[in-house]
PDB file of C-alpha atoms in Angstrom:
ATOM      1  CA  UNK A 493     171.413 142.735 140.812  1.00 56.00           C
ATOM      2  CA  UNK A 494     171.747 141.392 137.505  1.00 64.00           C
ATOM      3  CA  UNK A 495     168.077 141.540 137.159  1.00 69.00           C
ATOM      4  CA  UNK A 496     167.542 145.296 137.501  1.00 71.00           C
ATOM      5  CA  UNK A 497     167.893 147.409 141.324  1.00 73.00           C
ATOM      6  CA  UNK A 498     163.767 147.276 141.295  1.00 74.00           C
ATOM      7  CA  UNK A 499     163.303 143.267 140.621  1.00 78.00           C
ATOM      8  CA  UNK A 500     165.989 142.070 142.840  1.00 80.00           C
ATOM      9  CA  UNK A 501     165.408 141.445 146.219  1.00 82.00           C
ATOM     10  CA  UNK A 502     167.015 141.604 150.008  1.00 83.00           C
ATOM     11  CA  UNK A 503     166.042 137.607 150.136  1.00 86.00           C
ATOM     12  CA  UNK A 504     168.074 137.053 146.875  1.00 86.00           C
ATOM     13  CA  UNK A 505     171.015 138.867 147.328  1.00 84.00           C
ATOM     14  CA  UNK A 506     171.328 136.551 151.168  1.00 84.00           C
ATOM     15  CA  UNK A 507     170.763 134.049 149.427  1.00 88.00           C
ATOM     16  CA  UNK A 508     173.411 134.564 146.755  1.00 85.00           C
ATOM     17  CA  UNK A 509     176.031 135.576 149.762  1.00 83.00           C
ATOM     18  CA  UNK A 510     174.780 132.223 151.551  1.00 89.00           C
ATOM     19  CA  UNK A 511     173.504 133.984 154.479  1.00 88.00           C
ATOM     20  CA  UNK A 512     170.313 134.213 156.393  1.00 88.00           C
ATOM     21  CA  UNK A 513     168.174 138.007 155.159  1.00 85.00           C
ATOM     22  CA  UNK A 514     168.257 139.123 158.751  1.00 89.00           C
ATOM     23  CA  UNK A 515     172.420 138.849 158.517  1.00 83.00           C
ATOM     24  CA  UNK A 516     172.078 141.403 155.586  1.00 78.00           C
ATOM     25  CA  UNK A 517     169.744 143.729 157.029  1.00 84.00           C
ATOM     26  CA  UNK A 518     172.035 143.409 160.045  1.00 85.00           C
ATOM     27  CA  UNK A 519     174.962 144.200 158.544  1.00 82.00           C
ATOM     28  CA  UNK A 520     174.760 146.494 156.171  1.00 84.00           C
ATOM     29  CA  UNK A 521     171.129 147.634 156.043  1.00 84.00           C
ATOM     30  CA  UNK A 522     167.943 147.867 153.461  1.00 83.00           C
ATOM     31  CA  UNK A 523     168.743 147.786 149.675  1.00 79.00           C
ATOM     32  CA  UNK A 524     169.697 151.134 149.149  1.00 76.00           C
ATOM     33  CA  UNK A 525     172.711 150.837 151.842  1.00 79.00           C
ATOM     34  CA  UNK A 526     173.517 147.247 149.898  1.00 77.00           C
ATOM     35  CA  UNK A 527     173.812 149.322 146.741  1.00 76.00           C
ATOM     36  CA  UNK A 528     175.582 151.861 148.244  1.00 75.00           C
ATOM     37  CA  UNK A 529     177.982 149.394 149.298  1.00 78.00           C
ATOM     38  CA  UNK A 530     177.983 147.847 146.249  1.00 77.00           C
ATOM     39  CA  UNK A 531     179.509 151.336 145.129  1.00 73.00           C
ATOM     40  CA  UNK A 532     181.649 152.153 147.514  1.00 74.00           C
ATOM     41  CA  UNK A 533     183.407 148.670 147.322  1.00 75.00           C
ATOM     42  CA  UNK A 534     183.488 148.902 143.501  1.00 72.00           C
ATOM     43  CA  UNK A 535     185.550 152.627 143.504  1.00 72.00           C
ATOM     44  CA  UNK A 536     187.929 151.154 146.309  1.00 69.00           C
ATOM     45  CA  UNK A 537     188.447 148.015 144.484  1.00 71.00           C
ATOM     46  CA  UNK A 538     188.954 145.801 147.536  1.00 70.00           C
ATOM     47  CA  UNK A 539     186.097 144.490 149.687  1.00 73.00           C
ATOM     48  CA  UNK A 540     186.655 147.540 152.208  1.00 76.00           C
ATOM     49  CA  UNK A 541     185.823 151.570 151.780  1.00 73.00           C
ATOM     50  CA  UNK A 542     188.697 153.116 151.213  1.00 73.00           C
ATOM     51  CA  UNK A 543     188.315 157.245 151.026  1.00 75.00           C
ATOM     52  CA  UNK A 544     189.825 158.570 147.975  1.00 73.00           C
ATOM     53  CA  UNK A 545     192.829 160.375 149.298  1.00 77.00           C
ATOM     54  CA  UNK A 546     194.187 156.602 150.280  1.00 78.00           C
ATOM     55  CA  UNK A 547     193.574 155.057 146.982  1.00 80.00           C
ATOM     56  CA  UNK A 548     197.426 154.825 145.219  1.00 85.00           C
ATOM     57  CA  UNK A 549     196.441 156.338 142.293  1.00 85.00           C
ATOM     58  CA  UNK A 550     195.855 159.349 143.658  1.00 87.00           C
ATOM     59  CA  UNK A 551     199.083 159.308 145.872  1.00 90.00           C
ATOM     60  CA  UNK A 552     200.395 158.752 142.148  1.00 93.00           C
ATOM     61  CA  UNK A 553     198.565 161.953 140.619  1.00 94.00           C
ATOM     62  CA  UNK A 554     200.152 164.104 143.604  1.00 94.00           C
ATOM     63  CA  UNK A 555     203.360 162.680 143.050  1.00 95.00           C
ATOM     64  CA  UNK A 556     203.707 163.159 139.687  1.00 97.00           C
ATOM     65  CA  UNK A 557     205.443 166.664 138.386  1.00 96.00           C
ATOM     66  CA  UNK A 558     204.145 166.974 134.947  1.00 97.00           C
ATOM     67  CA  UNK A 559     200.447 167.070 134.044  1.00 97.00           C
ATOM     68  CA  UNK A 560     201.169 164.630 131.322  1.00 97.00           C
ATOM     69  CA  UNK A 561     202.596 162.809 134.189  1.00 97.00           C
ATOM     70  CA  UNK A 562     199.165 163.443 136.714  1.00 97.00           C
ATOM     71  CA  UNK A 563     197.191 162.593 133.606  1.00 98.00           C
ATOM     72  CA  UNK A 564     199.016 159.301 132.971  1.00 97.00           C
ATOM     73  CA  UNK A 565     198.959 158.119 136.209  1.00 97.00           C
ATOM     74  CA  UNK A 566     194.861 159.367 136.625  1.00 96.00           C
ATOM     75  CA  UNK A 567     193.883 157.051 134.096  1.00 96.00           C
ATOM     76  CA  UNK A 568     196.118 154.465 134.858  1.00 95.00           C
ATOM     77  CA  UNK A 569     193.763 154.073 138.244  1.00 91.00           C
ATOM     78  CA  UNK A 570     190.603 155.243 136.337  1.00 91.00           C
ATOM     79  CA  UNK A 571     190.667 151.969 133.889  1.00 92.00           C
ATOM     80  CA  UNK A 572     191.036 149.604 136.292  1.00 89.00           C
ATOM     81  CA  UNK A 573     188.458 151.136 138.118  1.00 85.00           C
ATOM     82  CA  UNK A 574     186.252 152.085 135.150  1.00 89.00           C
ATOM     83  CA  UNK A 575     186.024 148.229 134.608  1.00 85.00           C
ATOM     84  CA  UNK A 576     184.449 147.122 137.996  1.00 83.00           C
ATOM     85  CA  UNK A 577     182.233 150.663 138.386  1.00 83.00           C
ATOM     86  CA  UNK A 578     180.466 152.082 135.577  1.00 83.00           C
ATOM     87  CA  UNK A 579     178.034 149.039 136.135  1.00 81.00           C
ATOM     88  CA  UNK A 580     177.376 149.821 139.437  1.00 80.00           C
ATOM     89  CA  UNK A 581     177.765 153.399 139.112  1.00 80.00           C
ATOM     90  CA  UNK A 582     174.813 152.807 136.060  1.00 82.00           C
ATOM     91  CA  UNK A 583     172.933 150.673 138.594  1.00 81.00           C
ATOM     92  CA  UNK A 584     172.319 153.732 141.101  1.00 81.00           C
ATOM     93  CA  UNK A 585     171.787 156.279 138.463  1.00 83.00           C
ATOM     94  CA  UNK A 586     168.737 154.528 137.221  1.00 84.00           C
ATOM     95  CA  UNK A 587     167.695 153.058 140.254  1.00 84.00           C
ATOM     96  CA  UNK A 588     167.385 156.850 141.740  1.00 84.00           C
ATOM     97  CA  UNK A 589     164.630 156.949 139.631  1.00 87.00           C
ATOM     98  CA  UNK A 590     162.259 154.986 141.284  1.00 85.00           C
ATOM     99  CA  UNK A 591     163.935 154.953 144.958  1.00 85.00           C
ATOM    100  CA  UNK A 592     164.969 158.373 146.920  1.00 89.00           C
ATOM    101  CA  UNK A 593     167.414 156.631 149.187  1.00 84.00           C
ATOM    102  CA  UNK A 594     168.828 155.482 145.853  1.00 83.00           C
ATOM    103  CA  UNK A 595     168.604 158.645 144.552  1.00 88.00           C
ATOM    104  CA  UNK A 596     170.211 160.554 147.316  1.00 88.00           C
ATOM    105  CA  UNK A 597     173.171 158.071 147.112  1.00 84.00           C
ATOM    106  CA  UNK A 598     173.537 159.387 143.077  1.00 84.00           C
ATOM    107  CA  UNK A 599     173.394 162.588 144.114  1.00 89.00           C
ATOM    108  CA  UNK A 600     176.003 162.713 147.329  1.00 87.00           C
ATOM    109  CA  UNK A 601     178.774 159.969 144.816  1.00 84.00           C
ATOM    110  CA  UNK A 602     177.242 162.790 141.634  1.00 86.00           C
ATOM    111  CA  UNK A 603     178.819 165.475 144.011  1.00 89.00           C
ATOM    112  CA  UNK A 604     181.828 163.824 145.225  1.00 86.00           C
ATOM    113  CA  UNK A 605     182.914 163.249 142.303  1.00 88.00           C
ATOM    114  CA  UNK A 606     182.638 166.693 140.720  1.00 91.00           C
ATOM    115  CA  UNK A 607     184.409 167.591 143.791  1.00 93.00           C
ATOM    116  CA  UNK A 608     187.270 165.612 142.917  1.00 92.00           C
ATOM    117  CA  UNK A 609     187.345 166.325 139.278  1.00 94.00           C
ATOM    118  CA  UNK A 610     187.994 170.063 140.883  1.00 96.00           C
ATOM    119  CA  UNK A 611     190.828 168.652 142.456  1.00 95.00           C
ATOM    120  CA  UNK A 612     192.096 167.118 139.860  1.00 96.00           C
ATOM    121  CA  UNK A 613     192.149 169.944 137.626  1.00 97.00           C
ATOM    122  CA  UNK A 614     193.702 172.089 140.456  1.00 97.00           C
ATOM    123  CA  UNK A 615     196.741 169.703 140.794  1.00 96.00           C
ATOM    124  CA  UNK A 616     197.111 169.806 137.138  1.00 97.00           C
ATOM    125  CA  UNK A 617     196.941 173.441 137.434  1.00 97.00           C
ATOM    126  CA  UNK A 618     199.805 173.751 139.903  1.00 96.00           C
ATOM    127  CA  UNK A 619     202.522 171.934 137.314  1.00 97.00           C
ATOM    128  CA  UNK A 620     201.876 175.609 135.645  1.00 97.00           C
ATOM    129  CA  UNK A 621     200.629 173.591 132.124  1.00 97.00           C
ATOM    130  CA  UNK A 622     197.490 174.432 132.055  1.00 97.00           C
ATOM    131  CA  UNK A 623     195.714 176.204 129.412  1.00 96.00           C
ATOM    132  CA  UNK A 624     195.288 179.859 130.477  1.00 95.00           C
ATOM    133  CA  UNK A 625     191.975 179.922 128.409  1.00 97.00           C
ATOM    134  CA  UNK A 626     190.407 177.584 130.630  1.00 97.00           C
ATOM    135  CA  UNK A 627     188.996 177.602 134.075  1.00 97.00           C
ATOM    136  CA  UNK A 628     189.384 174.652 136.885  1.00 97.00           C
ATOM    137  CA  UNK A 629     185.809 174.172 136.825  1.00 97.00           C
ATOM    138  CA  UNK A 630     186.248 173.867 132.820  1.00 97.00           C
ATOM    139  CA  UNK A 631     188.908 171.309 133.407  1.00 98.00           C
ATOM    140  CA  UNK A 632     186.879 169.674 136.132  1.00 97.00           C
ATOM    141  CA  UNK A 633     184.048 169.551 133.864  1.00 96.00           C
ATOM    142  CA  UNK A 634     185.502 168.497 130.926  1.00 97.00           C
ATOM    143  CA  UNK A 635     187.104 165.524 132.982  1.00 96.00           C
ATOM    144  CA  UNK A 636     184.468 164.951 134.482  1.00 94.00           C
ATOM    145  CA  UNK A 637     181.982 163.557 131.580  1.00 93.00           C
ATOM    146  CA  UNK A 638     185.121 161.826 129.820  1.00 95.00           C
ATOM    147  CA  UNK A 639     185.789 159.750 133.282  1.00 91.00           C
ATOM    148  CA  UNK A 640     182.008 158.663 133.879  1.00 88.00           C
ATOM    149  CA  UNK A 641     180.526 155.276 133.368  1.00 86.00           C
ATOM    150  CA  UNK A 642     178.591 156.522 130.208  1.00 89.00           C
ATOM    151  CA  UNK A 643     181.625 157.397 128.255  1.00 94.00           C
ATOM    152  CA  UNK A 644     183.617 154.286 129.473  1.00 92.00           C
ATOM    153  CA  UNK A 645     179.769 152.010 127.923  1.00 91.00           C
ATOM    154  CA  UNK A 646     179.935 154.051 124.942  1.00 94.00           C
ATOM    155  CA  UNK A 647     183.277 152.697 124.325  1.00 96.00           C
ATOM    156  CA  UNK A 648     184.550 149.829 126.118  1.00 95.00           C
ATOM    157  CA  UNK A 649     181.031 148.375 125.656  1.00 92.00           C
ATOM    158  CA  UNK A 650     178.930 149.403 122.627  1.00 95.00           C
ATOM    159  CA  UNK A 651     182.317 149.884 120.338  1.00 97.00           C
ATOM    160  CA  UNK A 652     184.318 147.422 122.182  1.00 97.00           C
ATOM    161  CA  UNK A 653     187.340 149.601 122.748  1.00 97.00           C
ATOM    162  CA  UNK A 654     190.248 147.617 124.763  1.00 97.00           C
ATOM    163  CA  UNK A 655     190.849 149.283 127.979  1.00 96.00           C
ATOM    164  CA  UNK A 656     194.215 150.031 126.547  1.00 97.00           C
ATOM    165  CA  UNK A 657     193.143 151.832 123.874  1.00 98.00           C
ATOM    166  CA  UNK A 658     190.592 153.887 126.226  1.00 97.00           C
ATOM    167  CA  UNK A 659     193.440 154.890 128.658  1.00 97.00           C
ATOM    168  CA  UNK A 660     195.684 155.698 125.643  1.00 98.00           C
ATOM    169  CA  UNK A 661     192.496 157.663 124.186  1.00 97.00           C
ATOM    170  CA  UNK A 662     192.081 160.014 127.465  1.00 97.00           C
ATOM    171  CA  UNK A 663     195.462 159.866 127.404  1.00 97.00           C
ATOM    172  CA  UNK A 664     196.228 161.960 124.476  1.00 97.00           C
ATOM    173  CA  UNK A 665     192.559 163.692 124.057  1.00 97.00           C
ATOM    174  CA  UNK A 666     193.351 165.510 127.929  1.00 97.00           C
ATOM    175  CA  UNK A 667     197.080 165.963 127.005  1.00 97.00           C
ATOM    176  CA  UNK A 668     195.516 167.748 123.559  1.00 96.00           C
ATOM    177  CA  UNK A 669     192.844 169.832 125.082  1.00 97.00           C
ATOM    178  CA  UNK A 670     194.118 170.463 128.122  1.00 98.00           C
ATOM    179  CA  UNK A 671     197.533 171.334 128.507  1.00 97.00           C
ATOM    180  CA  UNK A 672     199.353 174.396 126.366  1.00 94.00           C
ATOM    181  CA  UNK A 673     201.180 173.566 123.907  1.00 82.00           C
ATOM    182  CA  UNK A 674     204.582 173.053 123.915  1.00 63.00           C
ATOM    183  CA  UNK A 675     207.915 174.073 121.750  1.00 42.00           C
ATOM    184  CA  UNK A 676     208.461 170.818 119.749  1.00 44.00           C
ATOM    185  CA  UNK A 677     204.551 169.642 119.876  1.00 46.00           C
TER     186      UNK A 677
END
């Protein structure tokens, strides 16, 4: 879809994959479920859907003890991830403009994703780090629009940020806003 969601075609994308249009309608459906999967792929990094709760960096975030710890090992999945995505995840943002199937995939992912930002902040809340001052949905929010595909262009893209210097970035700019402080820094 290197051409733009509206321009490309069911016909090209078989005939990129080297299969017959009917296989791909078969298969996996019109172009909005082809996106979709596009998406879902993308976020599980393999070539299969894999729900969040079984992706290891989240076993990793509720392992950890320490929210620096949670934080570390959230963006140690998020970069990788952030890499292969934020095109995609770009892709059906603007393609919900001109397709409601597309659009309806933005806003389900758009939902699940604030959902997990909420859990996110909650198992940062339960290492007891937390600032006080701020609410879960503050946290959530707050992680929220630093993790998205926007942020990661801005960066990685436009000022062509490494993606170690990104993960260190979110790195210390959470560990700064988000967590008290402690005696010694």
């Amino acid at each position: 879809m290197s051409q733009g969601y509206a321009r490309t075609t069911i016909a090209q994308l078989a005939r990129h994959a080297g299969v017959a249009v009917d296989t791909v309608y078969a298969t996996i459906g019109p172009k909005p479920a082809v996106l979709r999967l596009m998406l879902e792929t993308a976020l599980s990094g393999t070539d299969e859907v894999v729900p969040a709760d079984d992706r290891d960096y989240v076993a990793a975030v509720r392992a950890a003890t320490t929210a620096r710890g949670k934080i570390t090992a959230y963006v140690s999945g998020l970069v990788p991830l952030q890499a292969r995505l934020a095109p995609v995840f770009q892709t059906v943002r603007d393609a919900g403009a001109s397709d409601p199937d597309a659009a309806a995939s933005w806003q389900e992912i758009a939902g699940r994703r604030a959902m997990n930002m909420r859990r996110f902040a909650a198992d940062l809340r339960s290492t007891g780090e937390l600032r006080t001052d701020l609410t879960d949905d503050e946290v959530a929010d707050i992680v929220w629009s630093m993790n998205g595909p926007e942020y990661w262009a801005l960066l990685v893209g436009e000022r062509r940020w490494t993606h170690a210097r990104f993960a260190d970035h979110l790195i210390d700019t959470w560990t700064r806003l988000l967590l008290r402080e402690t005696h010694g820094g």
